[in-house]
PDB file of C-alpha atoms in Angstrom:
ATOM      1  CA  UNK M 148       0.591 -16.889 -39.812  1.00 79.00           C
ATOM      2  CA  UNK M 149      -3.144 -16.617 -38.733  1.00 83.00           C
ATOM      3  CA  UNK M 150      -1.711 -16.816 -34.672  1.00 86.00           C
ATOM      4  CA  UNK M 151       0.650 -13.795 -35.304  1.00 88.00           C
ATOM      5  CA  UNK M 152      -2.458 -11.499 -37.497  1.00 90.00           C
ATOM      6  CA  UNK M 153      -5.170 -12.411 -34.168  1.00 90.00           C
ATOM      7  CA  UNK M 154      -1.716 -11.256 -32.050  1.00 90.00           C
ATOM      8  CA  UNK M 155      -1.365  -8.359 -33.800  1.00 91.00           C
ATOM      9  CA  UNK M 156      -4.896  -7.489 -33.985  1.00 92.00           C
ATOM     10  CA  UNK M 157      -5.378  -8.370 -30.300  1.00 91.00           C
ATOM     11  CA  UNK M 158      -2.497  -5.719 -29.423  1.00 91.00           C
ATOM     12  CA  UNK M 159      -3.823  -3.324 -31.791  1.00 92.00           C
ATOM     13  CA  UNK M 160      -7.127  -3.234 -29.451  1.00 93.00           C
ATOM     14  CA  UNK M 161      -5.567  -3.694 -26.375  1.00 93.00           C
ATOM     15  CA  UNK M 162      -3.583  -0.098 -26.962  1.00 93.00           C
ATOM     16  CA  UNK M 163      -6.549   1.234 -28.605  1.00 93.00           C
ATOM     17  CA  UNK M 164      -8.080   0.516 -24.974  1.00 93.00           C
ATOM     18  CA  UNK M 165      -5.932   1.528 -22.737  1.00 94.00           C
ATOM     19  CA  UNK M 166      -5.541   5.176 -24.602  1.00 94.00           C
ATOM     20  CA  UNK M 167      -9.293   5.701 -24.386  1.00 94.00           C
ATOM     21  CA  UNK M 168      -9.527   4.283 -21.255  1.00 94.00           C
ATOM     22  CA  UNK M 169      -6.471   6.826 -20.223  1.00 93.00           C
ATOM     23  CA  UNK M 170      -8.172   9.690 -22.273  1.00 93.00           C
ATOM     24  CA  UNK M 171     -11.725   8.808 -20.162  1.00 92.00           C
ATOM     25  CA  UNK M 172      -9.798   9.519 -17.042  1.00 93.00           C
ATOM     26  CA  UNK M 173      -8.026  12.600 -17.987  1.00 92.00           C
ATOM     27  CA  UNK M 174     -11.351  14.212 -18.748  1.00 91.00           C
ATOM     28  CA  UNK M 175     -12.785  13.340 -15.500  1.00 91.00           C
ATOM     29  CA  UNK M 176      -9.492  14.789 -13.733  1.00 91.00           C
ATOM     30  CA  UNK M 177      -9.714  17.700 -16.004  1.00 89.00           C
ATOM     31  CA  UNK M 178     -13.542  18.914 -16.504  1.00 87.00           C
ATOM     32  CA  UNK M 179     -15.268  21.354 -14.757  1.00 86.00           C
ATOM     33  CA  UNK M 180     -18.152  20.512 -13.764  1.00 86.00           C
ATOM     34  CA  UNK M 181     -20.208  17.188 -12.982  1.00 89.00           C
ATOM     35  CA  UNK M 182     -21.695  16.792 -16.055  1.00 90.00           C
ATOM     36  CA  UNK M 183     -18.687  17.062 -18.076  1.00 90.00           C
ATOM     37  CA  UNK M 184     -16.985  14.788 -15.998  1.00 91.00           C
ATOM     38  CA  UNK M 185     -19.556  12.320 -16.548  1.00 91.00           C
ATOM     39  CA  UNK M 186     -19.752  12.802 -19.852  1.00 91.00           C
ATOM     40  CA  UNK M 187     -16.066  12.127 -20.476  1.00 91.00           C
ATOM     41  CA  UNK M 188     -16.089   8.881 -18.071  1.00 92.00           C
ATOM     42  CA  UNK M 189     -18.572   7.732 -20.384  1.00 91.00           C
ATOM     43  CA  UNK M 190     -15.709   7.545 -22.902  1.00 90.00           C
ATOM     44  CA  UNK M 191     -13.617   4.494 -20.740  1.00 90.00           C
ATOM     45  CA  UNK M 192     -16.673   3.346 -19.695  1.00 90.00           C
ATOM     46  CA  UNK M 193     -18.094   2.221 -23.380  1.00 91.00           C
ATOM     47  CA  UNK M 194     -14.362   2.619 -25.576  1.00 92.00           C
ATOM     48  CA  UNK M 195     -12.021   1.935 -23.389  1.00 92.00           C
ATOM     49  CA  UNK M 196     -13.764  -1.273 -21.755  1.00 93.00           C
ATOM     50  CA  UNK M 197     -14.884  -2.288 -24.795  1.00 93.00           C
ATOM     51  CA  UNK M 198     -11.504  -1.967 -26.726  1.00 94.00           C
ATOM     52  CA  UNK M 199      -9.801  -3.746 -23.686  1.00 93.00           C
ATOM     53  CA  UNK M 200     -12.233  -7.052 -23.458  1.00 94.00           C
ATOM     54  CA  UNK M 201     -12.043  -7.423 -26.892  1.00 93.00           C
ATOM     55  CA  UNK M 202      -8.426  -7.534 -27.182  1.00 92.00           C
ATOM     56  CA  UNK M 203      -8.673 -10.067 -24.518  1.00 92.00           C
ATOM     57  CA  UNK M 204     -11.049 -12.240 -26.079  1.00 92.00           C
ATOM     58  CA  UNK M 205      -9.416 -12.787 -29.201  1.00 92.00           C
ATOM     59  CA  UNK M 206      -6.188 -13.099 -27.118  1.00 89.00           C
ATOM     60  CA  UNK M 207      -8.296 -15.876 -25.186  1.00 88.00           C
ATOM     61  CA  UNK M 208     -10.060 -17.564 -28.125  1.00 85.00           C
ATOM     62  CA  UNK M 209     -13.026 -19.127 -27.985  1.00 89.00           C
ATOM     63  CA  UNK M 210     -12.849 -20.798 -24.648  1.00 89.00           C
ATOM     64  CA  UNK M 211     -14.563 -20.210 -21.443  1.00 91.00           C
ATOM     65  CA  UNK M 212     -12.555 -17.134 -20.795  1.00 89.00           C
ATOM     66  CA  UNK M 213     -14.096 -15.700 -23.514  1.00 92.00           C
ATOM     67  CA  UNK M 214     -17.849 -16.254 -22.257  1.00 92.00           C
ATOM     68  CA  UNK M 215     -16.531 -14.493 -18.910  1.00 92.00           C
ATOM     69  CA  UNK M 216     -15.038 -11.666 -20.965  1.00 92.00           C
ATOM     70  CA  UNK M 217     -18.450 -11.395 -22.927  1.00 93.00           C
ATOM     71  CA  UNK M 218     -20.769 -11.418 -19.537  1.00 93.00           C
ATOM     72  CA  UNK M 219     -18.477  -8.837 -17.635  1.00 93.00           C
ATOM     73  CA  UNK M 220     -18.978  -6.428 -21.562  1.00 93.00           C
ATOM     74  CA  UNK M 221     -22.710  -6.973 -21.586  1.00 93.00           C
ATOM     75  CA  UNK M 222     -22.912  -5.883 -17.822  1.00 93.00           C
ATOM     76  CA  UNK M 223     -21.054  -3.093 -18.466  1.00 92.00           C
ATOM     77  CA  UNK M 224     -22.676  -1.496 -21.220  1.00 92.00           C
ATOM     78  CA  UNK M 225     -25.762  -1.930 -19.135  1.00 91.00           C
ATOM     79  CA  UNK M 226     -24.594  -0.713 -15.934  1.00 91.00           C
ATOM     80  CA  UNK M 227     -22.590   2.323 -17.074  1.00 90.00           C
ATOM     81  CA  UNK M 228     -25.728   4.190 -18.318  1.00 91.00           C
ATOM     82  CA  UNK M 229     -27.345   3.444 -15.457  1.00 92.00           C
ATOM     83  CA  UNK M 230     -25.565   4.373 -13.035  1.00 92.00           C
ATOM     84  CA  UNK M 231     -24.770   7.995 -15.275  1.00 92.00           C
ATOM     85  CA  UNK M 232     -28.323   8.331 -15.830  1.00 92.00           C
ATOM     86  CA  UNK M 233     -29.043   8.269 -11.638  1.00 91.00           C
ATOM     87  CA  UNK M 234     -26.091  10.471 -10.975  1.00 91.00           C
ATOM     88  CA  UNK M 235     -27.229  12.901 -13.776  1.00 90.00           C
ATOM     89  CA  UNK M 236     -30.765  12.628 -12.051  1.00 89.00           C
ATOM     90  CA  UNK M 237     -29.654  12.724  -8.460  1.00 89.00           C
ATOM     91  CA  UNK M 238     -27.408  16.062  -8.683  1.00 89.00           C
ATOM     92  CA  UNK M 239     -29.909  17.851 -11.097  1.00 88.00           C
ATOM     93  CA  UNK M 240     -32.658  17.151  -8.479  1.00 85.00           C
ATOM     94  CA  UNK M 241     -30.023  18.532  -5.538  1.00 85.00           C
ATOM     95  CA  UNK M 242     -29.801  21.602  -7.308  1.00 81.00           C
ATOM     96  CA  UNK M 243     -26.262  21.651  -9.134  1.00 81.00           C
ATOM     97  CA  UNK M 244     -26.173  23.799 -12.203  1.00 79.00           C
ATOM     98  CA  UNK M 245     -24.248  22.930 -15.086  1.00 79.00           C
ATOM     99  CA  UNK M 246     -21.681  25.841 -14.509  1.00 70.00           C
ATOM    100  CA  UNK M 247     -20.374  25.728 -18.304  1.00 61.00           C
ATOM    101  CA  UNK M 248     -23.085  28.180 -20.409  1.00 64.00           C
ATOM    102  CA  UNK M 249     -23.431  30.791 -17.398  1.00 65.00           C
ATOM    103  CA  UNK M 250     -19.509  30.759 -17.335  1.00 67.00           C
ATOM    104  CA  UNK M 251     -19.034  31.432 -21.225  1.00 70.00           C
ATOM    105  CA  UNK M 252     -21.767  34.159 -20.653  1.00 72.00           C
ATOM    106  CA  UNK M 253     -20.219  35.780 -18.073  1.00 77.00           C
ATOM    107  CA  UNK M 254     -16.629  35.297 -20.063  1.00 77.00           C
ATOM    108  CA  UNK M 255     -18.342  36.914 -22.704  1.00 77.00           C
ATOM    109  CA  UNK M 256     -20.115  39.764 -20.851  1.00 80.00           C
ATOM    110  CA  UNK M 257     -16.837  40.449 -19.433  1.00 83.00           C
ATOM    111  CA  UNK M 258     -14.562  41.019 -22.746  1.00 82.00           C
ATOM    112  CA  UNK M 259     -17.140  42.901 -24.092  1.00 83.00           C
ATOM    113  CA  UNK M 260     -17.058  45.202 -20.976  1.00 86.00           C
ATOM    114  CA  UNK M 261     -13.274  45.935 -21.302  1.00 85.00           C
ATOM    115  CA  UNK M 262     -13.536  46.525 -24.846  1.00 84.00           C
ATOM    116  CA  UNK M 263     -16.301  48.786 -24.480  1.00 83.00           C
ATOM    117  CA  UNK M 264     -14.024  50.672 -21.394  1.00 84.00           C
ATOM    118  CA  UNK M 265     -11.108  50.448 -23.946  1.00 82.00           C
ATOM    119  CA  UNK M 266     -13.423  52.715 -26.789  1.00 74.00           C
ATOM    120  CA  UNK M 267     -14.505  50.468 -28.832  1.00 59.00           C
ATOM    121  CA  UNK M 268     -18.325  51.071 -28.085  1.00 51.00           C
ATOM    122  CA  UNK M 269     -19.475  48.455 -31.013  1.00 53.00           C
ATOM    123  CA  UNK M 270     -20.712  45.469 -29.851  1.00 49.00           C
ATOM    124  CA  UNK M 271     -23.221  47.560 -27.412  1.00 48.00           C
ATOM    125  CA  UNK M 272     -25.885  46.099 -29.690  1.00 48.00           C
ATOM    126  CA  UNK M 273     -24.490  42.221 -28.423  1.00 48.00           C
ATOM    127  CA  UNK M 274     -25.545  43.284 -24.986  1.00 46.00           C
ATOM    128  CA  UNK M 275     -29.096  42.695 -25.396  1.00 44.00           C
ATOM    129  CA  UNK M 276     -31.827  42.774 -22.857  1.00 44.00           C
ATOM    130  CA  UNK M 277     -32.696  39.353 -23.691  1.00 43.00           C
ATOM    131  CA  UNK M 278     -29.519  37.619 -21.899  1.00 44.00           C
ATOM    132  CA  UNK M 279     -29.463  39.545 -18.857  1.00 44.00           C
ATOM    133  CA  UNK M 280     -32.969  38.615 -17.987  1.00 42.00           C
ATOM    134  CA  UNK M 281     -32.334  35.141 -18.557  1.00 44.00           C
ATOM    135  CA  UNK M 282     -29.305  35.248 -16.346  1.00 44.00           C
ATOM    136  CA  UNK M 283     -31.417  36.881 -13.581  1.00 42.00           C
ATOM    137  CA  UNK M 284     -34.226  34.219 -13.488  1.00 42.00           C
ATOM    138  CA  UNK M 285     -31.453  31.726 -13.810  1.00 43.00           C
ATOM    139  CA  UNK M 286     -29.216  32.557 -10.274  1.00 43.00           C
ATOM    140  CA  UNK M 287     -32.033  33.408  -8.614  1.00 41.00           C
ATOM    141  CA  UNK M 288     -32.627  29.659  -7.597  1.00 43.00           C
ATOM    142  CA  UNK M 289     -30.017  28.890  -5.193  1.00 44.00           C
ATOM    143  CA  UNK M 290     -28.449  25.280  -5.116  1.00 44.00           C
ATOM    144  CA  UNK M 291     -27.134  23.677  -2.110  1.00 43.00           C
ATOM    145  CA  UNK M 292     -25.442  20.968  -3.520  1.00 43.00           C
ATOM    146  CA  UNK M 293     -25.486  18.987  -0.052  1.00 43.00           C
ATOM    147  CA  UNK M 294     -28.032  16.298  -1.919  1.00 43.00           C
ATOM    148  CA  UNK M 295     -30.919  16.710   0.647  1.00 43.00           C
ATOM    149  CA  UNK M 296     -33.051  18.921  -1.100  1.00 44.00           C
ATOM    150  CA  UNK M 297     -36.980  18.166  -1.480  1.00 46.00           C
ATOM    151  CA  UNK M 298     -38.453  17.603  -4.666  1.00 48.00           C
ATOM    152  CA  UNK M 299     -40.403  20.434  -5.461  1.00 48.00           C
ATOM    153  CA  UNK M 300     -43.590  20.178  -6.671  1.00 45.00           C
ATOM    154  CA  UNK M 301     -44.061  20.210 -10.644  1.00 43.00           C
TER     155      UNK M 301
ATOM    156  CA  UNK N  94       5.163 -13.100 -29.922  1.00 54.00           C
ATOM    157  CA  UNK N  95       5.115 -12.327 -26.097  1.00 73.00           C
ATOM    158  CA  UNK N  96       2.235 -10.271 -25.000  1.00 76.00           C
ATOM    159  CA  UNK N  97       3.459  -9.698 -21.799  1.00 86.00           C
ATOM    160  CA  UNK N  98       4.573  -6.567 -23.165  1.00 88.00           C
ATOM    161  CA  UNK N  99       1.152  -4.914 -24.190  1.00 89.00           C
ATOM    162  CA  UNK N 100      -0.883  -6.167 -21.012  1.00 90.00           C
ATOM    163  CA  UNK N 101       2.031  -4.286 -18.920  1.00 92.00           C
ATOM    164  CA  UNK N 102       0.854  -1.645 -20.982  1.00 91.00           C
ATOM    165  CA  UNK N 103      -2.402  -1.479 -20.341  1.00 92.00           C
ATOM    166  CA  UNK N 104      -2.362  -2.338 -16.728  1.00 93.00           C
ATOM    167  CA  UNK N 105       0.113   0.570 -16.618  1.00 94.00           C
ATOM    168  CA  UNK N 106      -2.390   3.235 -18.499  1.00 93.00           C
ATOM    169  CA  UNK N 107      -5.225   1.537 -15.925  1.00 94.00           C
ATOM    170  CA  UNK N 108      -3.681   2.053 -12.676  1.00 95.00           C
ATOM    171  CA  UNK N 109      -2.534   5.565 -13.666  1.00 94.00           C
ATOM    172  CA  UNK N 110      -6.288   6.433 -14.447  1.00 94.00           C
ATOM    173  CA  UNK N 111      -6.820   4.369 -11.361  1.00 94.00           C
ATOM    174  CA  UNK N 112      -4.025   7.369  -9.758  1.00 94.00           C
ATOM    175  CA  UNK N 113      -6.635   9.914 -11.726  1.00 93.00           C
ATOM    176  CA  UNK N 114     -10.201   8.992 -10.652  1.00 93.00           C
ATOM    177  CA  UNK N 115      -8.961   8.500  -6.867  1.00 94.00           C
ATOM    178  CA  UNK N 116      -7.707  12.356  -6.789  1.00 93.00           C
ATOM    179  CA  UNK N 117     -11.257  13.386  -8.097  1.00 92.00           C
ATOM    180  CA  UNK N 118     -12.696  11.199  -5.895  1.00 92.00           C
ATOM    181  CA  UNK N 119     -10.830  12.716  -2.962  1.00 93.00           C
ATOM    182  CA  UNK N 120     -10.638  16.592  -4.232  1.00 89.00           C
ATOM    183  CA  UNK N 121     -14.292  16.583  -5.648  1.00 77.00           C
ATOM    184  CA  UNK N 122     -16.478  19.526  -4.621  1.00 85.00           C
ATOM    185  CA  UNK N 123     -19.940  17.838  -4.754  1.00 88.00           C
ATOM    186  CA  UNK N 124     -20.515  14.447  -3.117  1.00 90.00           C
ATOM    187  CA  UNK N 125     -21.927  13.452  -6.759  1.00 91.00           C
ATOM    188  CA  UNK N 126     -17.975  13.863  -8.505  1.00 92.00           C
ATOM    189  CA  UNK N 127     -17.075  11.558  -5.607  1.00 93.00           C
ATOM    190  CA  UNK N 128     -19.824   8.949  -6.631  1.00 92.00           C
ATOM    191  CA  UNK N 129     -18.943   9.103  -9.914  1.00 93.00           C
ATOM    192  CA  UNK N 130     -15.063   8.580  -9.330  1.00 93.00           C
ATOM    193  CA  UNK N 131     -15.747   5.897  -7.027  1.00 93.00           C
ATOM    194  CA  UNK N 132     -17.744   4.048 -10.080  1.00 93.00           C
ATOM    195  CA  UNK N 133     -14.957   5.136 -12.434  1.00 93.00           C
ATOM    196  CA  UNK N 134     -12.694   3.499  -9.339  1.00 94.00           C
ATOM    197  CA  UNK N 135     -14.681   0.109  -9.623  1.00 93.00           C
ATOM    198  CA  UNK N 136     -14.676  -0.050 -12.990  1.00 93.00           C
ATOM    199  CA  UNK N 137     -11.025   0.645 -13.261  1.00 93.00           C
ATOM    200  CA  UNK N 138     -10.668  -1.970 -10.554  1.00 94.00           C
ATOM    201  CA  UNK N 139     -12.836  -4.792 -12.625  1.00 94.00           C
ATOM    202  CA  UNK N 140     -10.228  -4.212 -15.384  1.00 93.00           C
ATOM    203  CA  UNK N 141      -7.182  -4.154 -13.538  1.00 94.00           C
ATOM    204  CA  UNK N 142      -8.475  -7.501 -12.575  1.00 93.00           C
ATOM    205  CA  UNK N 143      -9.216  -8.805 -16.201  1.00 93.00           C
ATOM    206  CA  UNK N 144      -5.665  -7.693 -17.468  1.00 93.00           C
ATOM    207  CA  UNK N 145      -3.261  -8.610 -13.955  1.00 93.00           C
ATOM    208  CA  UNK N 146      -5.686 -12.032 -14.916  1.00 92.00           C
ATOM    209  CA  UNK N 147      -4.310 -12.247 -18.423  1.00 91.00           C
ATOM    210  CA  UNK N 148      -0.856 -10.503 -17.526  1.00 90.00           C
ATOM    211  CA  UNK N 149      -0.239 -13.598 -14.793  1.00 89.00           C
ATOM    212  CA  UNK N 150      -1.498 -16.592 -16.836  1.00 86.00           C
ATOM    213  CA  UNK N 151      -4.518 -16.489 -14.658  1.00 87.00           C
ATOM    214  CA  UNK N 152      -7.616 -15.511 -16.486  1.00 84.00           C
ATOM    215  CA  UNK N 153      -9.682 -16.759 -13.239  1.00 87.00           C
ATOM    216  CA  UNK N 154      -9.596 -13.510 -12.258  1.00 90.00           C
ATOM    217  CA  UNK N 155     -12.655 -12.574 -14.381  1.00 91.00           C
ATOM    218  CA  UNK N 156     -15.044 -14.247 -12.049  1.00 92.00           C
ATOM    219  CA  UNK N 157     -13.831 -11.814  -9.200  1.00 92.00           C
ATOM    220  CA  UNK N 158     -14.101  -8.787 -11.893  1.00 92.00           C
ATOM    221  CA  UNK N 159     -17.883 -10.021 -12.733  1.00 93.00           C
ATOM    222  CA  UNK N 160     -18.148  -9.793  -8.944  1.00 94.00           C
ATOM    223  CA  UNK N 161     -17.012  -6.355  -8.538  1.00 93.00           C
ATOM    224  CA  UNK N 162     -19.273  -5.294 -11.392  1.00 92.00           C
ATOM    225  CA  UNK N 163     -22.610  -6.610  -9.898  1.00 93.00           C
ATOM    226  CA  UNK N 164     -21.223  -4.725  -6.400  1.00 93.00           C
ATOM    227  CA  UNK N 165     -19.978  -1.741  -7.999  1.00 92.00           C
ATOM    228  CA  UNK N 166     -23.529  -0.534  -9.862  1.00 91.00           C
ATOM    229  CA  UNK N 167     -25.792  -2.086  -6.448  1.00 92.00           C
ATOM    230  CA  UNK N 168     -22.995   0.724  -4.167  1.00 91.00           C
ATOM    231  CA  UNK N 169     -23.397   3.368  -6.876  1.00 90.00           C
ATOM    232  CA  UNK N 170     -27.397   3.488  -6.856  1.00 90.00           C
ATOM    233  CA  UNK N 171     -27.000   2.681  -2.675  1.00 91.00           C
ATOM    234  CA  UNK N 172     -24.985   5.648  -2.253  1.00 90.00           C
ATOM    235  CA  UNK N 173     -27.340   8.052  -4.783  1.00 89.00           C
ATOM    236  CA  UNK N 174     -29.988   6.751  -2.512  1.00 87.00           C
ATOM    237  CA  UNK N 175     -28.659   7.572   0.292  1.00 87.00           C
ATOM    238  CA  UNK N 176     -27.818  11.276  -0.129  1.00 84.00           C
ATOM    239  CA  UNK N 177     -31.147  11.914  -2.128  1.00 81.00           C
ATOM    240  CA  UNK N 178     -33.231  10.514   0.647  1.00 81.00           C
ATOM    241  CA  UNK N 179     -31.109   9.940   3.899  1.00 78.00           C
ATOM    242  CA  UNK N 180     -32.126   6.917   4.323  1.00 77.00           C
ATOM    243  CA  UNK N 181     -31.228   3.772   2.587  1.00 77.00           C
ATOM    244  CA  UNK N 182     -35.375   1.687   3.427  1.00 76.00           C
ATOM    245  CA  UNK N 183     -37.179   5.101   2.284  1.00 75.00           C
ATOM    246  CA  UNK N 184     -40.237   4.109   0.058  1.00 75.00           C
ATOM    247  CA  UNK N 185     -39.359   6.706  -2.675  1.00 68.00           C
ATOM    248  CA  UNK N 186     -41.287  10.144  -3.761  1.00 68.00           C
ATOM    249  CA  UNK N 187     -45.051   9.905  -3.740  1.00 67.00           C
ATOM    250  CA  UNK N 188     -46.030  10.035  -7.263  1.00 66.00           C
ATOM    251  CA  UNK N 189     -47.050  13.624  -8.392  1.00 64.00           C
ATOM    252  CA  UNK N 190     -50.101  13.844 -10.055  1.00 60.00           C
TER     253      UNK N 190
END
């Protein structure tokens, strides 16, 4: 009785893994930008793993599989912010933009234009000053994305 | 019960992220997606080896997937360190003041 309930409770986790760990994936085929991408691999990399080893370890008991299971968890949860933190670092210092606000903006700037060439002239007042000189200042830094850039000074 | 059935499963739903990560790693625009989807390729890797393990009755598998972990971060901040800098014995940034 108490074999089948740690079976069942060891599948329940092991699907539980393999659909986050599946989900974590999709986002990094799917996203648009680096960021995003690393932001949904973070999802496998903490759910999915963890979901997955711990369906394993009460599959395995408490035996020496188990302590194997634990130490490849624990270097995991350390390793996977890590190595997200340096990528986040490395491509902000090489000059890639998250691409997702200026998009929306531009989105947005956009369907307000064809509404306004439509007739609607109503949302001039959304148009503000404010955005446009924030967009200015913003693409006037060019990236190169190549990695090799210099730090600048601060 | 047989739990052959559920590791199939997941080794299934990990090689087919497996499938996933190595298109981003090979269609990515900056060299930094291809970093990351060669970490999300190691990592996929390390549990495709802890499940195949448990799938084949041979759970001493997990010593080769603690293996690949310890390589996988050490090629990750290797790589980063190489396209920052250029060169994998630079000293690092002077510190700014």
């Amino acid at each position: 009785m108490q074999d089948q309930l740690l079976t069942l409770i060891s599948w329940m986790f092991l699907a539980l893994g393999s659909f986050f760990y599946l989900v974590g994936a999709l986002g990094l085929f799917r996203m648009p930008d680096v960021f995003t991408r690393m932001h949904a691999t973070s999802v496998s990399d903490t759910l999915g793993v963890g979901f997955l080893i711990t369906g394993m370890a009460i599959d395995a008991g408490w035996s020496l599989n188990t302590a194997r299971l634990v130490i490849i968890l624990a270097f995991l949860f350390f390793s996977g912010p890590i190595a997200t933190h340096a990528l986040a670092q490395a491509a902000l210092h090489a000059g890639v933009k998250p691409a997702l606000s200026d998009d929306r903006l531009k989105k947005a700037r956009r369907i307000s234009a064809t509404r306004r060439a439509a007739g609607g002239g109503r949302d001039k007042s959304t148009t503000g000053t404010g955005t446009r000189k924030r967009t200015t200042r913003k693409s006037k830094s060019t990236s190169s994305g190549k990695g090799r850039a210099r730090p600048s000074k601060r | 019960m047989d739990s052959t059935i559920i590791y199939t499963v997941a080794a299934i739903a990990i090689l087919a992220s497996l499938g996933l990560a190595v298109f981003r790693a090979l269609a990515g625009p900056t060299v930094f997606d291809r970093a990351l989807a060669a970490n999300a390729v190691g990592n996929g890797a390390i549990m495709l080896l802890a499940v195949v393990g448990f799938l084949a009755g041979r759970p001493e598998f997990l010593d080769i997937g603690i293996l690949y972990a310890l390589l996988n971060i050490i090629a990750t901040l290797a790589v980063l360190k190489f396209f920052r800098y250029g060169d994998l014995g630079h000293a690092g940034e002077e510190p700014v003041d």
